[in-house]
């Protein structure tokens, strides 16, 4: 029986399904399958054809066969470790069904004597007899066995049979939902309904059929729903009227004299966009995108000064403590004395942090730097007017939301990101934001020259390092994570430090996540003041940090890093006017993909180009750490493959905004697809 328009069924907990135990539910939840709807998006990878019946006389050992057999006799030995057997036959021969760990009662139930039963499994041969050991399928209803059985890629702890049973149950009860797509759009997908599309999606004969109408329709639904949500969120943000910020740029004029460079044209343009937003009555929700080293920090700091001039506080959040520290130091250096600059991190001593919290409430701090620690519950701002989030892709949706909640009604938000991505991707991830882009790099920049070296030739690398030290250059030496575990990531760095310190005594410093804040600050300042020539580190220097004098970066075990990550790391050098170098050290057995990554890096310094290549190699889901950050991740749609659908959805949302009074028609779609549960506040 079909549910009519009962989308609620799809949102039910997995335990509502028949024959699914709490253990299975737990395994599925671990795989982020929380309700019945989530189940629909695990697609079959391949299938086993059990549709063709064989006779016993035709059996091939080692192959999977489906047979109709008649159980004739039980053999249940009372000796431990000996399997139970059922002697079966058809009109051409006989075969034993063999069971380890199955009770007699159960066996008698599934294989009753003298009745025709359909079984399927891998055939073996033992003591001159065919055997089916623990047959995968046994049923008196042959249609349940004689079919194509999907194979899914999530079998740890869940058998293929179990998963098929679950998914078939869901497909059987799939509700027919009232159509939400408009006729014109639906026609583009040959009028296929949602319900029919889902069934086709799980039909094993359709595996990999990404160009079909059913696939495109489902991908479109997904895109449309997220665009609609973006559009609503945006409307909501824009509807809230804030007080206009008033400023004269007076601090900026003062600051520009302290800088030893002129802003690039793009920096000026972007500042203007930000200023306009701040002076308007609508809240700013803007993404500032610019490749590594294009100078986003200074833009953020200048705009902060404008906000401070208008009498508001600023919160500047960075993903790592060292980056927060560096921004803080820069602000302290270039901001006028009368501006109160502070930093808060999870490692700052309690008494000090209490003082800072108090001062924030009393409006005695104008700008606070920190990691997400600055948005803890206990922190209240007196008059927060501007939130800046640096390297925003490193933060999750939840943190982003928490943060804008802190904002209050007069708060503008600027998100910064160093990952240049194609337009469809920007749309799909940041659909709710205005975007400013810095394309041009400061004029003095030279491309970083990139080499690769096999680990065994470390002597040559050391020679290169020595030459650079003599030339008074500084070097980053990056060590990889050990076994992907952050907890012990410092181990390889410490080992390398000891090794290098022997070769270059007193020239090497080390920094990793276990080092406490004050110490970290000291090391970084010392490095900045050229007290050390080499800074050994873990990937904590990956994002953001800026040491213009460092012009060599050595990255060990290159194969461990993705292309975009390597680009970010390399972006730590090449910031001054000197020629910079990047050496990628690899272990001898490089995979094909790792070779490609290295070649791409050697060929180009263009972040846009690199992210495009990265997506080709890895697919969009894996790139840019989206997976960790919990940012919108599409289940079917792919911003590269389905560019046309993204553009179509954009057009359609524009039409809906203009022509439709409310989103009632899309209620089911939004309820089902809105993973972050944002829309609940809206419809
Ligand atoms: P990112 O965009 O990667 O965050 P940063 O803001 O850290 O880059 O800037 C990188 C370096 O470029 C810094 O040392 C900064 O002082 C310098 N810089 C920024 N703008 C300019 C400019 N217009 N001309 C020259 N150097 C600049
Ligand atoms: Mg930066």
mmCIF file of N, CA, C and O and ligand atoms in Angstrom, residues 296-297 323 327 390-391 544 575, ligand 2:
data_model
loop_
_atom_site.group_PDB
_atom_site.id
_atom_site.type_symbol
_atom_site.label_atom_id
_atom_site.label_comp_id
_atom_site.label_asym_id
_atom_site.label_seq_id
_atom_site.Cartn_x
_atom_site.Cartn_y
_atom_site.Cartn_z
ATOM 1 N N UNK A 296 44.110 39.749 2.140
ATOM 2 C CA UNK A 296 42.760 39.896 2.688
ATOM 3 C C UNK A 296 42.795 40.505 4.093
ATOM 4 O O UNK A 296 41.898 41.243 4.473
ATOM 5 N N UNK A 297 43.855 40.170 4.848
ATOM 6 C CA UNK A 297 43.896 40.615 6.248
ATOM 7 C C UNK A 297 43.809 42.128 6.366
ATOM 8 O O UNK A 297 43.050 42.649 7.187
ATOM 9 N N UNK A 323 47.287 31.777 14.093
ATOM 10 C CA UNK A 323 46.819 32.772 13.135
ATOM 11 C C UNK A 323 46.154 33.933 13.867
ATOM 12 O O UNK A 323 46.386 35.098 13.539
ATOM 13 N N UNK A 327 47.331 37.896 13.656
ATOM 14 C CA UNK A 327 46.456 39.028 13.329
ATOM 15 C C UNK A 327 46.480 40.048 14.467
ATOM 16 O O UNK A 327 46.520 41.256 14.243
ATOM 17 N N UNK A 390 38.063 34.496 9.484
ATOM 18 C CA UNK A 390 39.136 34.232 8.529
ATOM 19 C C UNK A 390 39.168 32.741 8.211
ATOM 20 O O UNK A 390 38.856 31.921 9.067
ATOM 21 N N UNK A 391 39.558 32.420 7.012
ATOM 22 C CA UNK A 391 39.659 31.016 6.579
ATOM 23 C C UNK A 391 38.378 30.284 6.953
ATOM 24 O O UNK A 391 38.391 29.242 7.587
ATOM 25 N N UNK A 544 46.807 30.745 6.691
ATOM 26 C CA UNK A 544 46.899 32.146 7.052
ATOM 27 C C UNK A 544 48.217 32.768 7.431
ATOM 28 O O UNK A 544 48.484 33.881 7.036
ATOM 29 N N UNK A 575 55.596 35.695 -0.324
ATOM 30 C CA UNK A 575 54.814 36.847 0.077
ATOM 31 C C UNK A 575 55.626 38.129 0.023
ATOM 32 O O UNK A 575 55.070 39.214 -0.024
HETATM 33 MG MG1 LIG B 2 44.837 35.135 5.403
#
